[in-house]
Amino acid sequence: MEAVLKNLANTVELLAVAAHSCAVNQWDKQTVSRAFHWAKYCEHIYSRFHTNSTIRRVMEKQLQLTNQSLRDAIPAYSEVSFTDLPRCQHLLLVRLLKNPELPSSVMRIFFETKSAVNDAPCEYEDIRGLCSHMIEHRSACKVLSPVSGASAVGADAEVQGEMLMERLGALLSQNTNPHLAEHFLCSVLPLFEGTAQHLCLVITAALLTPKDSATQTASQDFLLDWLLKKDNVLQYMCSLLPSTLLKDLAKEHLKFREAYCGVLKQWASDMKYSVNDGEWGQTSTDPPVSFQNITKHFQTLFEACPSMRASTEDELRALRISNGDFDVRGLSVWGDLLSAIKGQK
Amino acid sequence: MTDLESVSNLQQTAESNVLVNVQEMQFLLDKAVAWGQADSPDTLKDTCLHLNRLENFLQQLLTYINSMKSTAETMKKLPFLGQFLGRLCWNPCVTAGGTSRGLLLQCLLGLYSEHPSNAVERKANQWIRKVLCQLATDEDDAAAQAFMRRMGVPAKEYHLRVLQKMVAQLQENIGQSCCSQSSIDQRCSCDSTLATSDLVVPLVTCPETFPLICSLLQQPVACVRETLSENFLDTLSFAHSRLPLEEQGRISVWYHSLPSLEEAVLGLLDSVTETRPSLLKLEQEVTKSLLPKACAQHCSMFLVANDIFRSVIKQAEGNQSVKSVIHTFTRCFWRELSLLKPQTSASLKAFFPQSPPSLLIPLLTMPSEMPREAWKNHSKWLSSSLQKLTEEEEGDGDSTSTRGHHSVFEAWFLLVQCEHWVQVAAQLLVTSGPEDCRPLLWLLTFYHHPTNRWHHRASQLEKAKAAWDHLHAISSDLNDPLPVDRLQSLIALLSPQPQMPPPASSLILSLVVEFAVFCQLPLRAATDILKTVVAQPGLSEEAACVLSSLQLRLNEGGCSSSDRVQLRINHLQNTLTDVKA
C-alpha cells in the first residue's frame, strides 16, 4: 500500500510539474509517454479502489498532504482530488497544453492526424493524435446535431443518463450505505443549475435505459424513489418534458405513473376560477400550467395506461361530489376536469 | 481576367515557385466569415459543399508555408492568413473532416517558429498555442463539463460515447420506412435522410460515423424525392477505396452514383488488360471487383457496364484480353444471377435488350448444362442462326444500313459474352468430319472476323478451311514422320502476305491448339506440331493463352476431362514455357 501511495503522490507532483514547471521544455516523446503511463496508473488504482472506503480514505489523506506541500511551493497550484483520478490522463494533457514551455515536437504528436502519418503503429501510439481524435469526435457531434433532433431525449442527455446509471449501479452494488448513493444524486443536481430542461432529460434517459440486469433495475428504483422525494424536480419533469417522454416513463414505471397522476391532481387543486376570463387558472407553478394542459396531461397518462382512466374518473367524480356535486361550469375544478376528460375520449 | 491580373492574384515565394492563389483565399475567407456568422444547418451544408475546394487550397497553403523562410515573411505576404486559419478552427465541418483537419493543423504547426526571431513570430507562437489548446479542451457546454468532472469521465470517452449514441440514433431514424407514397407534400424520413447525407460528407473518414454511412447507402430508393445528396455520393465515390465499405455499401455507391460505377468498370478493365493475368486470376479479379454481383442485383448497372464494354471493344476489337474480360465478366454475372434467380423479377430480356432474343438463352446456356452429345447440333444450330442473321442484314443490298450493322454487332457482342460456344466449336472441329466442319468453322470465323467488309470474313473462312484440311490430314496420318509439306503450308497460312488481309492467326492458332490436345496422334507428335507452329514470332504466348482458357473451361462446371486430356494440356504448356524461355 505504501508503494501505491508513493506512486500516487509522485503522479500528483508530476501533474504539478506538467502545469507549472519550465522543466517541461526538456521533455521529449519518451518522457511524455511515460508521464501518460503514470496518469493511466492513477486511473487504474482509482477504478480498483474507489469503492473501498478504507483505502479511499487513506488515499484522500495522501492527496491532501501532497496538495498541501505543492500549494506551499507553487502559488497558482490547482489541487488534485480523489474524484479527479479517473480523468488523470485528461488532466495531464490539459495541463501540458496550457504550459507555454511544452516543446512543439510534443505538440505535433498530440495534433497528428491519421492521414498525416502512415498507418503503421508507432512507439507512442497512446499519445499520438490524442487531441486530433478529440477534436474529430466533438466536431462530428456538432455537425450531426442539426439532424439528430429526431430523438426526443438527445444523444448527450442519453449518454449522461447512462453514465448516471452506471455510477449509481456501482455505488449501490458495492456499498451497503444508501446515503452515499443519495448523496451522489444530490451532488449531481447543482451541476444542472439553470438547465432544468436538460436535467429532466438526463433523469428521463436514466429511467428509460434498458433494464439488462438486476443491478440496473435496482438503480432505476433507487433513482425513482429519490425523484419522488424531490417534489420540485418531479414537477419540472411533468411540466417540461414532451408528452411522448412522459408517456414512455408512465408506461415503464408504475411508481412514476402514480406520482405523475398525483402532480396533475395537485396542479388542479391549486386552480382558481376567474369569472372575468371564464377560465380556470393557477399561479403556484412556474411556469403556470393551464387547464387545457392539465387535461392533455391526463390524456397522455391514459394513453400510457388505459386502465387508469376508470379509476381516475371515479376519483374525480368523488372529488366533485365532495365539492357539492354541482353540474355547473366554474364551480368545481374536478367536475370541469371530469367533463373535459370525458369530452376528449 | 487578363494575364497581368492573374499574376497579381498569385503570391509567390521568394525561393521557389510555390504559389498561393490570393483570390481563392479571399473567396474562402469570405466563406469562412459567412459560415461563422450563423450556426444553421444551411451553413454547415454550404461548408460541406466547399470542403473539397477548401482542402485543395489548404494543401496549396501548406506547401507555401513550408517553402517560406520564416513565419514573419509568410505573415507579411499573406496578412489575412491568421484570420483565415483561426476562423476555420471553429468550423465543425472543417475540424471533423480528416483531411481538412489534418491540413489545418499542419498549417498552424507549420507557422510555429522553433526559434522565434522577432515579435511577430513570438506573437504568432503564442497565438498558435492558445488556439490549439482551446481546440483540444474547449467545452461549450458548461453543464456537460461539470457533469464529466463529477462523474470522473474523461472528455475523450464522453465525446466518443455521445458520437456513437448519435450515430446509433440516426441509423435508427434512417431505418424507418419512407411514408411519402401517401402524399407528396408530407414530410417523410427521406427528408432527414437527405439532410443527413449532406452533413456526413466531412465524416466519411471518421471510423465512428462509418456505420451511419453504411446505413445511408442501404436506403432503398422508394421515395419520390432524392434520398442521398449528390455531394455525399461524389465524396464517397472518390473516397471509397480508402473506406472499409462492406459489399452492399460499395454496390450502393455505384447504384446511387453513375460516375463511380463507370469509374469502377473502367478501373477493372484497365487493371486486367494492363497486367494480363492468367484466366483463373482474371476470374478471381472480376469476382473480387463485386461488379458482376452488383450487376446481377441491379439490371440498370448491367446495362451501363455493357455499354462501356461495347464502346471499349469497338475501339479494341482485336484485343483478346478485352474479349476475355467481357466473357469472364458475363460468366461471373450469370453465376451471380442464377444465385439470385428465385428472388429476382427482372427478365433476361431486360438485361439484354439489344441482343437477338432467339439466341439469348441458347448462347447463355453453359456447355456443362447440356449433354456432350448435344454440343455438335447446338453449335451447328448457333452457327446457322448467326449466319442467317448476318446474311439477312448484310444481304439487304444496302450494306451501309446502320440498323443492319447494329444487329450484326449485337449478335457478335453476345457471342463474345458467351465465348464458351466458340471454344466448344473449336474442340468439336478436331473430331468432326468434312460434312460438319463448315458450320463450325463459320462460327469460329465469325467470332474472330465479325464483318465481311472490314474483316474479310469470307476469305478468312477459306483460310480457316485450308488450315483445318491440313490439320485433319496431319492428325489422320498416324504414321511417322509428320508430313512436312502439310506443316509448311499450315505455317504459310499464319505468315503475313503482301496485298492480303492480315493472317487469321488467332483463329488458326486456336485450331492448332485444339488439335494438339484432342487429336489421336501420340503426344510427341502433337507436341512437335505445336512447337513447329509457335516457332513463328509472337505466337507462343497466344497459344499459351488458348491452352489455359481451354483448361479453365474443361475444369469448370463438371466438364470432366479425361486424364489423358489433362496430361496433354500440362505437357503442352510445359513445352510452350520452354519455347518462351
PDB file of C-alpha atoms in Angstrom, chain A residues 83-84 86-87 90 94 97-104 107-108 111 113-116 130-132 134-148 150-151 154-156 158-160 162-164 166-167 184 187-188 191-192 195, chain B residues 41 44 92-93 95-96 98 101-102 105-106 109 112 114 129 132-133 135-140 143-144 146-156 158-163 165-166 169-170 173 195-196 199-200 203 205-209 212:
ATOM      1  CA  THR A  83     -12.515  12.196  -7.936  1.00  0.00           C
ATOM      2  CA  ASP A  84     -10.046  13.721 -10.411  1.00  0.00           C
ATOM      3  CA  PRO A  86     -10.263   8.727 -13.198  1.00  0.00           C
ATOM      4  CA  ARG A  87      -9.517  11.629 -15.542  1.00  0.00           C
ATOM      5  CA  HIS A  90      -7.022  14.197 -19.466  1.00  0.00           C
ATOM      6  CA  VAL A  94      -4.762  19.867 -20.469  1.00  0.00           C
ATOM      7  CA  LEU A  97      -1.127  22.121 -23.376  1.00  0.00           C
ATOM      8  CA  LYS A  98      -1.508  25.106 -21.121  1.00  0.00           C
ATOM      9  CA  ASN A  99       2.172  25.118 -20.223  1.00  0.00           C
ATOM     10  CA  PRO A 100       3.933  27.511 -22.624  1.00  0.00           C
ATOM     11  CA  GLU A 101       7.138  25.532 -22.220  1.00  0.00           C
ATOM     12  CA  LEU A 102       5.753  22.411 -23.878  1.00  0.00           C
ATOM     13  CA  PRO A 103       8.098  21.599 -26.787  1.00  0.00           C
ATOM     14  CA  SER A 104       6.474  21.966 -30.164  1.00  0.00           C
ATOM     15  CA  MET A 107       2.534  19.336 -29.526  1.00  0.00           C
ATOM     16  CA  ARG A 108       2.918  17.995 -33.031  1.00  0.00           C
ATOM     17  CA  PHE A 111      -2.203  17.008 -33.034  1.00  0.00           C
ATOM     18  CA  THR A 113      -3.927  13.128 -37.829  1.00  0.00           C
ATOM     19  CA  LYS A 114      -4.113   9.673 -39.257  1.00  0.00           C
ATOM     20  CA  SER A 115      -3.739  10.829 -42.828  1.00  0.00           C
ATOM     21  CA  ALA A 116      -0.621  12.817 -41.971  1.00  0.00           C
ATOM     22  CA  LEU A 130      -4.727  12.401 -28.842  1.00  0.00           C
ATOM     23  CA  CYS A 131      -6.031  15.921 -29.445  1.00  0.00           C
ATOM     24  CA  SER A 132      -6.832  15.308 -33.058  1.00  0.00           C
ATOM     25  CA  MET A 134     -10.970  14.550 -29.513  1.00  0.00           C
ATOM     26  CA  ILE A 135     -11.420  17.407 -31.949  1.00  0.00           C
ATOM     27  CA  GLU A 136     -12.727  14.958 -34.526  1.00  0.00           C
ATOM     28  CA  HIS A 137     -15.345  13.442 -32.242  1.00  0.00           C
ATOM     29  CA  ARG A 138     -16.515  16.716 -30.763  1.00  0.00           C
ATOM     30  CA  SER A 139     -16.769  18.314 -34.195  1.00  0.00           C
ATOM     31  CA  ALA A 140     -18.586  15.309 -35.629  1.00  0.00           C
ATOM     32  CA  CYS A 141     -21.214  15.639 -32.883  1.00  0.00           C
ATOM     33  CA  LYS A 142     -21.672  19.286 -33.774  1.00  0.00           C
ATOM     34  CA  VAL A 143     -22.002  18.501 -37.450  1.00  0.00           C
ATOM     35  CA  LEU A 144     -24.627  15.848 -36.833  1.00  0.00           C
ATOM     36  CA  SER A 145     -26.592  17.682 -34.164  1.00  0.00           C
ATOM     37  CA  PRO A 146     -28.941  19.538 -36.564  1.00  0.00           C
ATOM     38  CA  VAL A 147     -30.220  16.255 -37.986  1.00  0.00           C
ATOM     39  CA  SER A 148     -30.261  14.284 -34.756  1.00  0.00           C
ATOM     40  CA  ALA A 150     -35.468  13.041 -34.132  1.00  0.00           C
ATOM     41  CA  SER A 151     -34.634  11.566 -30.769  1.00  0.00           C
ATOM     42  CA  GLY A 154     -30.907  13.778 -27.365  1.00  0.00           C
ATOM     43  CA  ALA A 155     -27.650  11.887 -27.568  1.00  0.00           C
ATOM     44  CA  ASP A 156     -25.822  13.867 -24.887  1.00  0.00           C
ATOM     45  CA  GLU A 158     -28.899   9.849 -23.131  1.00  0.00           C
ATOM     46  CA  VAL A 159     -25.180   9.275 -22.578  1.00  0.00           C
ATOM     47  CA  GLN A 160     -25.302  11.287 -19.358  1.00  0.00           C
ATOM     48  CA  GLU A 162     -26.408   6.039 -18.949  1.00  0.00           C
ATOM     49  CA  MET A 163     -23.366   7.275 -17.061  1.00  0.00           C
ATOM     50  CA  LEU A 164     -25.555   8.261 -14.140  1.00  0.00           C
ATOM     51  CA  GLU A 166     -23.530   3.205 -14.262  1.00  0.00           C
ATOM     52  CA  ARG A 167     -22.220   5.214 -11.335  1.00  0.00           C
ATOM     53  CA  PHE A 184     -24.187  11.271  -5.028  1.00  0.00           C
ATOM     54  CA  SER A 187     -24.433  16.299  -5.800  1.00  0.00           C
ATOM     55  CA  VAL A 188     -25.446  15.864  -9.427  1.00  0.00           C
ATOM     56  CA  LEU A 191     -24.486  20.618 -11.996  1.00  0.00           C
ATOM     57  CA  PHE A 192     -27.571  21.409 -13.993  1.00  0.00           C
ATOM     58  CA  THR A 195     -30.630  23.955 -17.233  1.00  0.00           C
TER      59      THR A 195
ATOM     60  CA  PRO B  41     -27.810  23.505 -40.952  1.00  0.00           C
ATOM     61  CA  LEU B  44     -22.971  23.522 -42.347  1.00  0.00           C
ATOM     62  CA  PRO B  92     -17.039  21.921 -37.034  1.00  0.00           C
ATOM     63  CA  CYS B  93     -17.209  20.642 -40.619  1.00  0.00           C
ATOM     64  CA  THR B  95     -12.398  20.186 -37.934  1.00  0.00           C
ATOM     65  CA  ALA B  96     -14.473  16.999 -38.294  1.00  0.00           C
ATOM     66  CA  GLY B  98      -9.977  14.012 -41.544  1.00  0.00           C
ATOM     67  CA  ARG B 101      -8.454  18.910 -40.039  1.00  0.00           C
ATOM     68  CA  GLY B 102      -5.069  17.381 -40.813  1.00  0.00           C
ATOM     69  CA  LEU B 105      -3.440  21.624 -38.010  1.00  0.00           C
ATOM     70  CA  GLN B 106      -0.354  21.165 -40.168  1.00  0.00           C
ATOM     71  CA  LEU B 109       2.047  23.937 -36.733  1.00  0.00           C
ATOM     72  CA  TYR B 112       5.086  27.762 -35.388  1.00  0.00           C
ATOM     73  CA  GLU B 114      11.095  26.839 -33.249  1.00  0.00           C
ATOM     74  CA  ARG B 129      -0.563  27.559 -28.689  1.00  0.00           C
ATOM     75  CA  LEU B 132      -4.553  24.582 -30.267  1.00  0.00           C
ATOM     76  CA  CYS B 133      -5.170  24.381 -26.552  1.00  0.00           C
ATOM     77  CA  LEU B 135      -9.397  23.461 -29.793  1.00  0.00           C
ATOM     78  CA  ALA B 136      -8.432  20.441 -27.753  1.00  0.00           C
ATOM     79  CA  THR B 137     -10.010  21.393 -24.446  1.00  0.00           C
ATOM     80  CA  ASP B 138     -12.797  23.832 -25.093  1.00  0.00           C
ATOM     81  CA  GLU B 139     -16.213  22.713 -23.965  1.00  0.00           C
ATOM     82  CA  ASP B 140     -19.072  24.943 -24.940  1.00  0.00           C
ATOM     83  CA  ALA B 143     -23.211  21.531 -17.721  1.00  0.00           C
ATOM     84  CA  ALA B 144     -21.620  18.679 -19.658  1.00  0.00           C
ATOM     85  CA  ALA B 146     -19.319  19.853 -14.852  1.00  0.00           C
ATOM     86  CA  PHE B 147     -21.025  16.513 -15.307  1.00  0.00           C
ATOM     87  CA  MET B 148     -17.847  14.908 -16.689  1.00  0.00           C
ATOM     88  CA  ARG B 149     -15.876  16.207 -13.762  1.00  0.00           C
ATOM     89  CA  ARG B 150     -18.400  14.938 -11.228  1.00  0.00           C
ATOM     90  CA  MET B 151     -18.693  11.550 -12.909  1.00  0.00           C
ATOM     91  CA  GLY B 152     -14.962  11.216 -13.367  1.00  0.00           C
ATOM     92  CA  VAL B 153     -15.393  10.683 -17.084  1.00  0.00           C
ATOM     93  CA  PRO B 154     -12.531  11.791 -19.349  1.00  0.00           C
ATOM     94  CA  ALA B 155     -13.577  14.154 -22.125  1.00  0.00           C
ATOM     95  CA  LYS B 156     -12.225  11.740 -24.708  1.00  0.00           C
ATOM     96  CA  TYR B 158     -17.506  11.238 -23.143  1.00  0.00           C
ATOM     97  CA  HIS B 159     -17.396  12.710 -26.626  1.00  0.00           C
ATOM     98  CA  LEU B 160     -16.791   9.344 -28.184  1.00  0.00           C
ATOM     99  CA  ARG B 161     -19.847   7.933 -26.440  1.00  0.00           C
ATOM    100  CA  VAL B 162     -22.046  10.864 -27.429  1.00  0.00           C
ATOM    101  CA  LEU B 163     -20.942  10.481 -31.023  1.00  0.00           C
ATOM    102  CA  LYS B 165     -25.040   7.361 -29.492  1.00  0.00           C
ATOM    103  CA  MET B 166     -25.833   9.983 -32.080  1.00  0.00           C
ATOM    104  CA  GLN B 169     -29.991   7.212 -33.140  1.00  0.00           C
ATOM    105  CA  LEU B 170     -29.567   8.500 -36.680  1.00  0.00           C
ATOM    106  CA  ASN B 173     -34.140   7.139 -37.749  1.00  0.00           C
ATOM    107  CA  ALA B 195     -30.176  16.169 -44.887  1.00  0.00           C
ATOM    108  CA  THR B 196     -28.058  13.614 -43.046  1.00  0.00           C
ATOM    109  CA  LEU B 199     -23.895  16.604 -43.481  1.00  0.00           C
ATOM    110  CA  VAL B 200     -21.906  13.380 -43.238  1.00  0.00           C
ATOM    111  CA  LEU B 203     -17.309  12.450 -41.737  1.00  0.00           C
ATOM    112  CA  THR B 205     -13.059   9.487 -42.897  1.00  0.00           C
ATOM    113  CA  CYS B 206     -14.260   9.076 -39.327  1.00  0.00           C
ATOM    114  CA  PRO B 207     -14.451   5.410 -38.263  1.00  0.00           C
ATOM    115  CA  GLU B 208     -17.118   6.118 -35.647  1.00  0.00           C
ATOM    116  CA  THR B 209     -19.578   7.524 -38.175  1.00  0.00           C
ATOM    117  CA  LEU B 212     -24.125   5.646 -40.387  1.00  0.00           C
TER     118      LEU B 212
END
